[in-house]
Tab-separated table of N, CA, C and O in Angstrom:
chain	number	residue	atom	x	y	z
A	6	MET	N	139.911	1.996	-78.553
A	6	MET	CA	139.573	3.291	-79.090
A	6	MET	C	138.327	3.205	-79.958
A	6	MET	O	137.454	4.034	-79.871
A	7	ARG	N	138.291	2.175	-80.760
A	7	ARG	CA	137.148	1.989	-81.634
A	7	ARG	C	135.879	1.737	-80.806
A	7	ARG	O	134.809	2.212	-81.130
A	8	GLY	N	136.020	1.010	-79.695
A	8	GLY	CA	134.889	0.728	-78.816
A	8	GLY	C	134.373	1.987	-78.141
A	8	GLY	O	133.174	2.164	-77.949
A	9	CYS	N	135.281	2.887	-77.778
A	9	CYS	CA	134.880	4.158	-77.150
A	9	CYS	C	134.090	5.012	-78.129
A	9	CYS	O	133.096	5.638	-77.770
A	10	ALA	N	134.533	5.040	-79.371
A	10	ALA	CA	133.834	5.833	-80.379
A	10	ALA	C	132.433	5.265	-80.624
A	10	ALA	O	131.458	6.012	-80.764
A	11	LEU	N	132.329	3.947	-80.644
A	11	LEU	CA	131.031	3.300	-80.830
A	11	LEU	C	130.114	3.593	-79.654
A	11	LEU	O	128.935	3.895	-79.836
A	12	ALA	N	130.656	3.568	-78.445
A	12	ALA	CA	129.861	3.861	-77.255
A	12	ALA	C	129.372	5.305	-77.278
A	12	ALA	O	128.226	5.596	-76.918
A	13	LEU	N	130.218	6.229	-77.694
A	13	LEU	CA	129.806	7.627	-77.778
A	13	LEU	C	128.713	7.831	-78.823
A	13	LEU	O	127.792	8.628	-78.628
A	14	LEU	N	128.813	7.108	-79.926
A	14	LEU	CA	127.789	7.215	-80.955
A	14	LEU	C	126.442	6.688	-80.445
A	14	LEU	O	125.393	7.266	-80.713
A	15	LEU	N	126.496	5.605	-79.695
A	15	LEU	CA	125.256	5.015	-79.188
A	15	LEU	C	124.666	5.827	-78.042
A	15	LEU	O	123.460	5.988	-77.942
A	16	LEU	N	125.498	6.329	-77.157
A	16	LEU	CA	125.019	7.058	-75.991
A	16	LEU	C	124.816	8.543	-76.254
A	16	LEU	O	124.081	9.196	-75.526
A	17	GLY	N	125.435	9.074	-77.277
A	17	GLY	CA	125.341	10.501	-77.563
A	17	GLY	C	123.915	10.992	-77.737
A	17	GLY	O	123.471	11.911	-77.040
A	18	PRO	N	123.139	10.423	-78.637
A	18	PRO	CA	121.761	10.903	-78.817
A	18	PRO	C	120.908	10.698	-77.571
A	18	PRO	O	120.107	11.541	-77.210
A	19	ALA	N	121.070	9.607	-76.878
A	19	ALA	CA	120.274	9.352	-75.670
A	19	ALA	C	120.642	10.334	-74.576
A	19	ALA	O	119.778	10.827	-73.857
A	20	GLY	N	121.930	10.631	-74.461
A	20	GLY	CA	122.358	11.581	-73.431
A	20	GLY	C	121.796	12.966	-73.665
A	20	GLY	O	121.341	13.627	-72.741
A	21	SER	N	121.794	13.426	-74.924
A	21	SER	CA	121.257	14.757	-75.198
A	21	SER	C	119.744	14.778	-75.041
A	21	SER	O	119.177	15.774	-74.625
A	22	ALA	N	119.072	13.693	-75.360
A	22	ALA	CA	117.614	13.631	-75.190
A	22	ALA	C	117.251	13.672	-73.715
A	22	ALA	O	116.282	14.311	-73.317
A	23	LEU	N	118.026	12.996	-72.878
A	23	LEU	CA	117.760	13.014	-71.444
A	23	LEU	C	118.009	14.391	-70.860
A	23	LEU	O	117.309	14.826	-69.955
A	24	ALA	N	119.001	15.096	-71.367
A	24	ALA	CA	119.310	16.427	-70.864
A	24	ALA	C	118.205	17.417	-71.211
A	24	ALA	O	117.988	18.388	-70.508
A	25	GLN	N	117.476	17.173	-72.293
A	25	GLN	CA	116.425	18.080	-72.717
A	25	GLN	C	115.059	17.737	-72.133
A	25	GLN	O	114.122	18.496	-72.288
A	26	ALA	N	114.940	16.602	-71.481
A	26	ALA	CA	113.649	16.198	-70.909
A	26	ALA	C	113.267	17.158	-69.785
A	26	ALA	O	114.076	17.458	-68.924
A	27	PRO	N	112.050	17.678	-69.797
A	27	PRO	CA	111.647	18.611	-68.742
A	27	PRO	C	111.477	17.894	-67.408
A	27	PRO	O	111.079	16.740	-67.361
A	28	MET	N	111.791	18.594	-66.333
A	28	MET	CA	111.615	18.047	-64.991
A	28	MET	C	110.176	18.270	-64.566
A	28	MET	O	109.577	19.289	-64.881
A	29	GLN	N	109.635	17.330	-63.837
A	29	GLN	CA	108.281	17.468	-63.321
A	29	GLN	C	108.330	17.452	-61.809
A	29	GLN	O	109.012	16.621	-61.212
A	30	SER	N	107.599	18.360	-61.197
A	30	SER	CA	107.500	18.343	-59.749
A	30	SER	C	106.386	17.381	-59.355
A	30	SER	O	105.617	16.919	-60.190
A	31	LEU	N	106.288	17.098	-58.054
A	31	LEU	CA	105.236	16.209	-57.576
A	31	LEU	C	103.860	16.816	-57.823
A	31	LEU	O	102.880	16.102	-57.967
A	32	GLY	N	103.774	18.131	-57.869
A	32	GLY	CA	102.491	18.786	-58.105
A	32	GLY	C	101.974	18.567	-59.507
A	32	GLY	O	100.807	18.801	-59.787
A	33	ASP	N	102.830	18.120	-60.440
A	33	ASP	CA	102.420	17.885	-61.815
A	33	ASP	C	101.880	16.476	-62.040
A	33	ASP	O	101.479	16.144	-63.145
A	34	LEU	N	101.893	15.652	-61.006
A	34	LEU	CA	101.402	14.292	-61.160
A	34	LEU	C	99.897	14.298	-61.386
A	34	LEU	O	99.183	15.122	-60.813
A	35	PRO	N	99.383	13.394	-62.208
A	35	PRO	CA	97.935	13.349	-62.395
A	35	PRO	C	97.244	12.944	-61.093
A	35	PRO	O	97.811	12.246	-60.262
A	36	ALA	N	96.034	13.394	-60.902
A	36	ALA	CA	95.196	13.095	-59.739
A	36	ALA	C	95.700	13.769	-58.471
A	36	ALA	O	95.279	13.440	-57.387
A	37	ARG	N	96.615	14.708	-58.592
A	37	ARG	CA	97.061	15.476	-57.428
A	37	ARG	C	96.626	16.920	-57.642
A	37	ARG	O	96.898	17.491	-58.686
A	38	PRO	N	95.954	17.506	-56.667
A	38	PRO	CA	95.506	18.883	-56.851
A	38	PRO	C	96.678	19.835	-57.057
A	38	PRO	O	97.738	19.659	-56.463
A	39	TYR	N	96.482	20.835	-57.885
A	39	TYR	CA	97.537	21.793	-58.202
A	39	TYR	C	97.815	22.690	-57.001
A	39	TYR	O	96.895	23.177	-56.361
A	40	ILE	N	99.086	22.897	-56.707
A	40	ILE	CA	99.518	23.792	-55.640
A	40	ILE	C	100.416	24.846	-56.278
A	40	ILE	O	101.435	24.516	-56.870
A	41	ASN	N	100.029	26.112	-56.170
A	41	ASN	CA	100.806	27.201	-56.753
A	41	ASN	C	101.690	27.819	-55.669
A	41	ASN	O	101.193	28.537	-54.805
A	42	PRO	N	103.000	27.583	-55.689
A	42	PRO	CA	103.869	28.127	-54.651
A	42	PRO	C	104.034	29.639	-54.721
A	42	PRO	O	104.449	30.261	-53.757
A	43	ASP	N	103.698	30.262	-55.852
A	43	ASP	CA	103.801	31.720	-55.965
A	43	ASP	C	102.705	32.428	-55.167
A	43	ASP	O	102.893	33.539	-54.699
A	44	VAL	N	101.565	31.790	-55.026
A	44	VAL	CA	100.454	32.385	-54.299
A	44	VAL	C	100.657	32.218	-52.791
A	44	VAL	O	100.413	33.126	-52.015
A	45	ASP	N	101.092	31.056	-52.385
A	45	ASP	CA	101.278	30.765	-50.960
A	45	ASP	C	102.623	30.070	-50.790
A	45	ASP	O	102.809	28.954	-51.263
A	46	PRO	N	103.586	30.693	-50.121
A	46	PRO	CA	104.892	30.050	-49.967
A	46	PRO	C	104.837	28.797	-49.103
A	46	PRO	O	105.724	27.964	-49.163
A	47	TYR	N	103.813	28.643	-48.294
A	47	TYR	CA	103.609	27.432	-47.492
A	47	TYR	C	102.258	26.843	-47.857
A	47	TYR	O	101.287	26.965	-47.115
A	48	PRO	N	102.167	26.215	-49.033
A	48	PRO	CA	100.863	25.739	-49.501
A	48	PRO	C	100.319	24.618	-48.623
A	48	PRO	O	101.068	23.864	-48.004
A	49	PHE	N	99.006	24.542	-48.564
A	49	PHE	CA	98.323	23.485	-47.831
A	49	PHE	C	98.536	22.168	-48.559
A	49	PHE	O	98.250	22.060	-49.752
A	50	ASP	N	99.056	21.191	-47.864
A	50	ASP	CA	99.249	19.858	-48.435
A	50	ASP	C	98.202	18.940	-47.823
A	50	ASP	O	98.331	18.530	-46.671
A	51	PRO	N	97.126	18.630	-48.558
A	51	PRO	CA	96.058	17.817	-47.979
A	51	PRO	C	96.511	16.422	-47.574
A	51	PRO	O	96.012	15.865	-46.599
A	52	PHE	N	97.478	15.867	-48.288
A	52	PHE	CA	97.965	14.530	-47.954
A	52	PHE	C	98.669	14.546	-46.593
A	52	PHE	O	98.427	13.686	-45.738
A	53	LEU	N	99.529	15.520	-46.393
A	53	LEU	CA	100.221	15.663	-45.123
A	53	LEU	C	99.241	15.987	-44.002
A	53	LEU	O	99.336	15.443	-42.898
A	54	ALA	N	98.279	16.861	-44.271
A	54	ALA	CA	97.289	17.235	-43.256
A	54	ALA	C	96.466	16.023	-42.810
A	54	ALA	O	96.224	15.836	-41.611
A	55	LEU	N	96.052	15.188	-43.753
A	55	LEU	CA	95.287	13.990	-43.389
A	55	LEU	C	96.133	12.987	-42.620
A	55	LEU	O	95.667	12.380	-41.650
A	56	ARG	N	97.381	12.784	-43.051
A	56	ARG	CA	98.264	11.860	-42.323
A	56	ARG	C	98.467	12.334	-40.888
A	56	ARG	O	98.408	11.542	-39.946
A	57	THR	N	98.699	13.622	-40.714
A	57	THR	CA	98.918	14.181	-39.379
A	57	THR	C	97.658	14.061	-38.535
A	57	THR	O	97.717	13.644	-37.372
A	58	TYR	N	96.516	14.407	-39.112
A	58	TYR	CA	95.250	14.330	-38.391
A	58	TYR	C	94.990	12.910	-37.888
A	58	TYR	O	94.669	12.700	-36.721
A	59	LEU	N	95.139	11.925	-38.774
A	59	LEU	CA	94.853	10.548	-38.383
A	59	LEU	C	95.889	9.998	-37.407
A	59	LEU	O	95.542	9.257	-36.489
A	60	SER	N	97.148	10.349	-37.586
A	60	SER	CA	98.170	9.832	-36.669
A	60	SER	C	97.936	10.314	-35.247
A	60	SER	O	98.282	9.633	-34.286
A	61	GLN	N	97.322	11.490	-35.091
A	61	GLN	CA	97.032	12.019	-33.758
A	61	GLN	C	95.785	11.403	-33.144
A	61	GLN	O	95.602	11.466	-31.934
A	62	ARG	N	94.918	10.809	-33.945
A	62	ARG	CA	93.643	10.330	-33.443
A	62	ARG	C	93.457	8.814	-33.463
A	62	ARG	O	92.501	8.314	-32.881
A	63	LEU	N	94.336	8.104	-34.127
A	63	LEU	CA	94.177	6.642	-34.182
A	63	LEU	C	94.571	6.005	-32.854
A	63	LEU	O	95.572	6.368	-32.251
A	64	PRO	N	93.778	5.026	-32.394
A	64	PRO	CA	94.134	4.310	-31.164
A	64	PRO	C	95.425	3.509	-31.349
A	64	PRO	O	95.866	3.248	-32.470
A	65	ALA	N	95.994	3.089	-30.249
A	65	ALA	CA	97.234	2.290	-30.283
A	65	ALA	C	97.001	1.004	-31.076
A	65	ALA	O	95.979	0.348	-30.937
A	66	GLY	N	97.951	0.691	-31.939
A	66	GLY	CA	97.866	-0.523	-32.745
A	66	GLY	C	97.171	-0.320	-34.081
A	66	GLY	O	97.193	-1.206	-34.921
A	67	TRP	N	96.537	0.807	-34.278
A	67	TRP	CA	95.893	1.111	-35.550
A	67	TRP	C	96.867	1.913	-36.403
A	67	TRP	O	97.707	2.623	-35.899
A	68	TRP	N	96.741	1.806	-37.714
A	68	TRP	CA	97.561	2.617	-38.603
A	68	TRP	C	96.805	2.862	-39.901
A	68	TRP	O	95.925	2.098	-40.276
A	69	ALA	N	97.147	3.968	-40.541
A	69	ALA	CA	96.475	4.362	-41.778
A	69	ALA	C	97.472	4.355	-42.926
A	69	ALA	O	98.624	4.733	-42.760
A	70	ARG	N	97.011	3.943	-44.064
A	70	ARG	CA	97.832	4.019	-45.272
A	70	ARG	C	97.863	5.469	-45.743
A	70	ARG	O	97.103	6.314	-45.276
A	71	ASP	N	98.710	5.756	-46.697
A	71	ASP	CA	98.768	7.106	-47.252
A	71	ASP	C	97.448	7.433	-47.951
A	71	ASP	O	96.864	6.575	-48.630
A	72	PRO	N	96.975	8.652	-47.794
A	72	PRO	CA	95.727	9.050	-48.457
A	72	PRO	C	95.869	8.995	-49.979
A	72	PRO	O	96.952	9.177	-50.526
A	73	ALA	N	94.752	8.758	-50.627
A	73	ALA	CA	94.688	8.759	-52.088
A	73	ALA	C	93.640	9.789	-52.504
A	73	ALA	O	92.665	10.014	-51.784
A	74	TYR	N	93.857	10.427	-53.638
A	74	TYR	CA	92.923	11.432	-54.151
A	74	TYR	C	92.371	10.927	-55.468
A	74	TYR	O	93.127	10.623	-56.391
A	75	ASP	N	91.036	10.837	-55.546
A	75	ASP	CA	90.410	10.372	-56.776
A	75	ASP	C	88.996	10.939	-56.859
A	75	ASP	O	88.244	10.873	-55.876
A	76	ALA	N	88.655	11.488	-57.996
A	76	ALA	CA	87.314	12.003	-58.274
A	76	ALA	C	86.854	13.023	-57.237
A	76	ALA	O	85.706	13.010	-56.797
A	77	GLY	N	87.759	13.900	-56.811
A	77	GLY	CA	87.393	14.972	-55.906
A	77	GLY	C	87.294	14.592	-54.443
A	77	GLY	O	86.867	15.392	-53.626
A	78	ALA	N	87.673	13.372	-54.105
A	78	ALA	CA	87.585	12.921	-52.709
A	78	ALA	C	88.909	12.283	-52.291
A	78	ALA	O	89.618	11.689	-53.102
A	79	PHE	N	89.222	12.428	-51.017
A	79	PHE	CA	90.389	11.772	-50.440
A	79	PHE	C	89.918	10.504	-49.749
A	79	PHE	O	88.913	10.524	-49.032
A	80	SER	N	90.627	9.409	-49.966
A	80	SER	CA	90.278	8.157	-49.294
A	80	SER	C	91.501	7.631	-48.555
A	80	SER	O	92.627	7.763	-49.027
A	81	VAL	N	91.227	7.050	-47.383
A	81	VAL	CA	92.291	6.515	-46.533
A	81	VAL	C	91.847	5.155	-46.016
A	81	VAL	O	90.743	5.017	-45.478
A	82	VAL	N	92.703	4.162	-46.179
A	82	VAL	CA	92.452	2.843	-45.600
A	82	VAL	C	93.023	2.847	-44.193
A	82	VAL	O	94.195	3.149	-43.991
A	83	VAL	N	92.166	2.514	-43.217
A	83	VAL	CA	92.569	2.478	-41.811
A	83	VAL	C	92.623	1.021	-41.373
A	83	VAL	O	91.617	0.311	-41.418
A	84	ASN	N	93.810	0.574	-40.995
A	84	ASN	CA	93.991	-0.803	-40.525
A	84	ASN	C	93.780	-0.842	-39.022
A	84	ASN	O	94.441	-0.122	-38.274
A	85	ILE	N	92.859	-1.691	-38.596
A	85	ILE	CA	92.477	-1.788	-37.189
A	85	ILE	C	93.208	-2.961	-36.563
A	85	ILE	O	93.360	-4.025	-37.178
A	86	ALA	N	93.652	-2.769	-35.328
A	86	ALA	CA	94.387	-3.817	-34.605
A	86	ALA	C	93.551	-5.088	-34.506
A	86	ALA	O	92.328	-5.032	-34.308
A	87	GLU	N	94.209	-6.216	-34.643
A	87	GLU	CA	93.533	-7.518	-34.590
A	87	GLU	C	92.858	-7.750	-33.239
A	87	GLU	O	91.832	-8.413	-33.154
A	88	SER	N	93.423	-7.218	-32.172
A	88	SER	CA	92.879	-7.453	-30.829
A	88	SER	C	91.672	-6.577	-30.501
A	88	SER	O	91.009	-6.797	-29.497
A	89	TRP	N	91.382	-5.596	-31.346
A	89	TRP	CA	90.278	-4.682	-31.078
A	89	TRP	C	88.943	-5.391	-31.261
A	89	TRP	O	88.787	-6.229	-32.145
A	90	LYS	N	87.969	-5.050	-30.453
A	90	LYS	CA	86.625	-5.627	-30.562
A	90	LYS	C	85.630	-4.500	-30.808
A	90	LYS	O	85.671	-3.474	-30.141
A	91	GLY	N	84.752	-4.685	-31.756
A	91	GLY	CA	83.730	-3.692	-32.038
A	91	GLY	C	83.370	-3.659	-33.515
A	91	GLY	O	83.774	-4.525	-34.292
A	92	ASN	N	82.573	-2.671	-33.890
A	92	ASN	CA	82.135	-2.498	-35.269
A	92	ASN	C	83.072	-1.516	-35.960
A	92	ASN	O	83.082	-0.333	-35.628
A	93	PRO	N	83.859	-1.972	-36.927
A	93	PRO	CA	84.827	-1.093	-37.595
A	93	PRO	C	84.194	0.102	-38.310
A	93	PRO	O	84.758	1.199	-38.309
A	94	THR	N	83.028	-0.088	-38.890
A	94	THR	CA	82.393	1.009	-39.609
A	94	THR	C	81.982	2.117	-38.649
A	94	THR	O	82.195	3.305	-38.931
A	95	SER	N	81.429	1.761	-37.515
A	95	SER	CA	81.050	2.796	-36.552
A	95	SER	C	82.285	3.444	-35.931
A	95	SER	O	82.254	4.628	-35.570
A	96	ALA	N	83.378	2.700	-35.835
A	96	ALA	CA	84.623	3.285	-35.324
A	96	ALA	C	85.137	4.358	-36.277
A	96	ALA	O	85.726	5.353	-35.843
A	97	MET	N	84.906	4.200	-37.582
A	97	MET	CA	85.341	5.200	-38.559
A	97	MET	C	84.572	6.509	-38.374
A	97	MET	O	85.113	7.589	-38.596
A	98	LEU	N	83.310	6.417	-37.951
A	98	LEU	CA	82.525	7.631	-37.708
A	98	LEU	C	83.171	8.494	-36.631
A	98	LEU	O	83.109	9.719	-36.692
A	99	GLN	N	83.817	7.867	-35.657
A	99	GLN	CA	84.475	8.609	-34.590
A	99	GLN	C	85.728	9.330	-35.088
A	99	GLN	O	86.202	10.263	-34.443
A	100	LEU	N	86.275	8.877	-36.224
A	100	LEU	CA	87.485	9.490	-36.775
A	100	LEU	C	87.200	10.666	-37.704
A	100	LEU	O	88.119	11.399	-38.080
A	101	CYS	N	85.939	10.863	-38.081
A	101	CYS	CA	85.613	11.991	-38.959
A	101	CYS	C	85.948	13.305	-38.255
A	101	CYS	O	85.668	13.460	-37.065
A	102	PRO	N	86.555	14.240	-38.972
A	102	PRO	CA	86.863	15.544	-38.368
A	102	PRO	C	85.591	16.289	-37.955
A	102	PRO	O	84.547	16.159	-38.598
A	103	GLN	N	85.701	17.062	-36.903
A	103	GLN	CA	84.585	17.890	-36.446
A	103	GLN	C	84.283	18.965	-37.499
A	103	GLN	O	85.162	19.341	-38.267
A	104	PRO	N	83.052	19.480	-37.531
A	104	PRO	CA	82.718	20.516	-38.518
A	104	PRO	C	83.599	21.762	-38.416
A	104	PRO	O	83.810	22.449	-39.408
A	105	SER	N	84.147	22.023	-37.250
A	105	SER	CA	84.996	23.208	-37.074
A	105	SER	C	86.466	22.958	-37.427
A	105	SER	O	87.289	23.865	-37.337
A	106	SER	N	86.805	21.749	-37.855
A	106	SER	CA	88.192	21.402	-38.178
A	106	SER	C	88.699	22.218	-39.364
A	106	SER	O	87.968	22.477	-40.322
A	107	THR	N	89.964	22.611	-39.301
A	107	THR	CA	90.565	23.366	-40.404
A	107	THR	C	90.745	22.518	-41.664
A	107	THR	O	90.973	23.064	-42.745
A	108	LEU	N	90.647	21.202	-41.548
A	108	LEU	CA	90.728	20.344	-42.739
A	108	LEU	C	89.636	20.691	-43.743
A	108	LEU	O	89.842	20.610	-44.948
A	109	TRP	N	88.473	21.089	-43.243
A	109	TRP	CA	87.343	21.366	-44.127
A	109	TRP	C	87.505	22.657	-44.918
A	109	TRP	O	86.729	22.917	-45.829
A	110	ASP	N	88.511	23.454	-44.592
A	110	ASP	CA	88.756	24.671	-45.375
A	110	ASP	C	89.208	24.332	-46.790
A	110	ASP	O	88.940	25.073	-47.726
A	111	ARG	N	89.910	23.213	-46.954
A	111	ARG	CA	90.459	22.843	-48.267
A	111	ARG	C	90.022	21.468	-48.750
A	111	ARG	O	90.242	21.126	-49.902
A	112	ILE	N	89.456	20.651	-47.881
A	112	ILE	CA	89.050	19.292	-48.254
A	112	ILE	C	87.534	19.207	-48.136
A	112	ILE	O	86.956	19.620	-47.132
A	113	GLN	N	86.876	18.667	-49.163
A	113	GLN	CA	85.419	18.573	-49.145
A	113	GLN	C	84.931	17.198	-48.662
A	113	GLN	O	83.948	17.113	-47.942
A	114	ILE	N	85.610	16.141	-49.089
A	114	ILE	CA	85.143	14.776	-48.786
A	114	ILE	C	86.328	13.910	-48.366
A	114	ILE	O	87.373	13.911	-49.024
A	115	ILE	N	86.135	13.170	-47.281
A	115	ILE	CA	87.126	12.184	-46.831
A	115	ILE	C	86.403	10.853	-46.679
A	115	ILE	O	85.395	10.760	-45.982
A	116	GLU	N	86.925	9.848	-47.333
A	116	GLU	CA	86.347	8.508	-47.219
A	116	GLU	C	87.298	7.647	-46.395
A	116	GLU	O	88.460	7.475	-46.755
A	117	LEU	N	86.800	7.116	-45.289
A	117	LEU	CA	87.597	6.257	-44.415
A	117	LEU	C	87.172	4.811	-44.647
A	117	LEU	O	85.994	4.465	-44.504
A	118	LYS	N	88.147	3.984	-45.028
A	118	LYS	CA	87.877	2.589	-45.373
A	118	LYS	C	88.518	1.674	-44.331
A	118	LYS	O	89.737	1.494	-44.338
A	119	PRO	N	87.725	1.076	-43.447
A	119	PRO	CA	88.313	0.206	-42.425
A	119	PRO	C	88.750	-1.152	-42.986
A	119	PRO	O	88.090	-1.727	-43.848
A	120	MET	N	89.890	-1.610	-42.500
A	120	MET	CA	90.403	-2.937	-42.826
A	120	MET	C	90.580	-3.647	-41.482
A	120	MET	O	91.391	-3.235	-40.660
A	121	TYR	N	89.779	-4.692	-41.252
A	121	TYR	CA	89.773	-5.376	-39.961
A	121	TYR	C	89.868	-6.874	-40.189
A	121	TYR	O	89.065	-7.435	-40.933
A	122	HIS	N	90.820	-7.524	-39.549
A	122	HIS	CA	91.098	-8.957	-39.733
A	122	HIS	C	91.319	-9.274	-41.215
A	122	HIS	O	90.771	-10.245	-41.749
A	123	LYS	N	92.077	-8.398	-41.895
A	123	LYS	CA	92.439	-8.544	-43.308
A	123	LYS	C	91.221	-8.570	-44.231
A	123	LYS	O	91.263	-9.129	-45.317
A	124	THR	N	90.131	-7.952	-43.778
A	124	THR	CA	88.903	-7.899	-44.555
A	124	THR	C	88.437	-6.457	-44.650
A	124	THR	O	88.350	-5.772	-43.631
A	125	PRO	N	88.103	-5.976	-45.856
A	125	PRO	CA	87.575	-4.616	-45.960
A	125	PRO	C	86.132	-4.559	-45.454
A	125	PRO	O	85.338	-5.457	-45.706
A	126	TRP	N	85.817	-3.513	-44.724
A	126	TRP	CA	84.471	-3.273	-44.213
A	126	TRP	C	83.886	-2.077	-44.943
A	126	TRP	O	84.617	-1.327	-45.597
A	127	PRO	N	82.575	-1.854	-44.820
A	127	PRO	CA	81.966	-0.695	-45.491
A	127	PRO	C	82.625	0.606	-45.050
A	127	PRO	O	82.925	0.798	-43.874
A	128	SER	N	82.835	1.475	-46.004
A	128	SER	CA	83.521	2.737	-45.723
A	128	SER	C	82.544	3.781	-45.183
A	128	SER	O	81.331	3.646	-45.291
A	129	VAL	N	83.130	4.822	-44.625
A	129	VAL	CA	82.374	5.956	-44.093
A	129	VAL	C	82.824	7.191	-44.854
A	129	VAL	O	84.023	7.419	-45.028
A	130	THR	N	81.884	7.997	-45.313
A	130	THR	CA	82.187	9.234	-46.003
A	130	THR	C	81.965	10.393	-45.058
A	130	THR	O	80.864	10.582	-44.536
A	131	CYS	N	83.039	11.141	-44.809
A	131	CYS	CA	82.989	12.307	-43.914
A	131	CYS	C	82.831	13.564	-44.772
A	131	CYS	O	83.550	13.741	-45.742
A	132	ARG	N	81.881	14.391	-44.398
A	132	ARG	CA	81.660	15.675	-45.071
A	132	ARG	C	81.518	16.749	-44.009
A	132	ARG	O	81.133	16.466	-42.895
A	133	ARG	N	81.801	17.957	-44.400
A	133	ARG	CA	81.675	19.073	-43.472
A	133	ARG	C	80.273	19.145	-42.995
A	133	ARG	O	79.677	19.150	-42.125
C-alpha cells in the first residue's frame, strides 16, 4: 500500500503534464511546408507527389529515397542499379519533370542526387 502511494506521488505530476502537452500534426514539423486543411480538403502533398512521380519513371533496379525539403528546394537521392552503365548525372536530367508537369504548380526546385556504386555523383537541379 505504501509503495502504491509512493508510485502515485511520483507518477502523478508526470501524468498530468503529459495529458496537457499539445499534440502536433506532421504539418507542424520544422522544414515542412504548411498545409491548411481548411482551405483544401485534399491538400497537395509534395513529398507524396515526388515519390509517386519518381516511382513511375525510375528504371528497373533503381530506387529513390524519401524526398527532403530544405531551403525552399526538394532533394531526392536516386540509387542507381550496380549493373547499369552510363553517366549518372546525365541520367538524372532524363528524370526532370517536363515543363508542363503538374508538379511545377506547387514545387519550384527539385534536386536529384545520383548515388552510383555507393558513390555520390554531381546532382542535377530541375526547374520549371
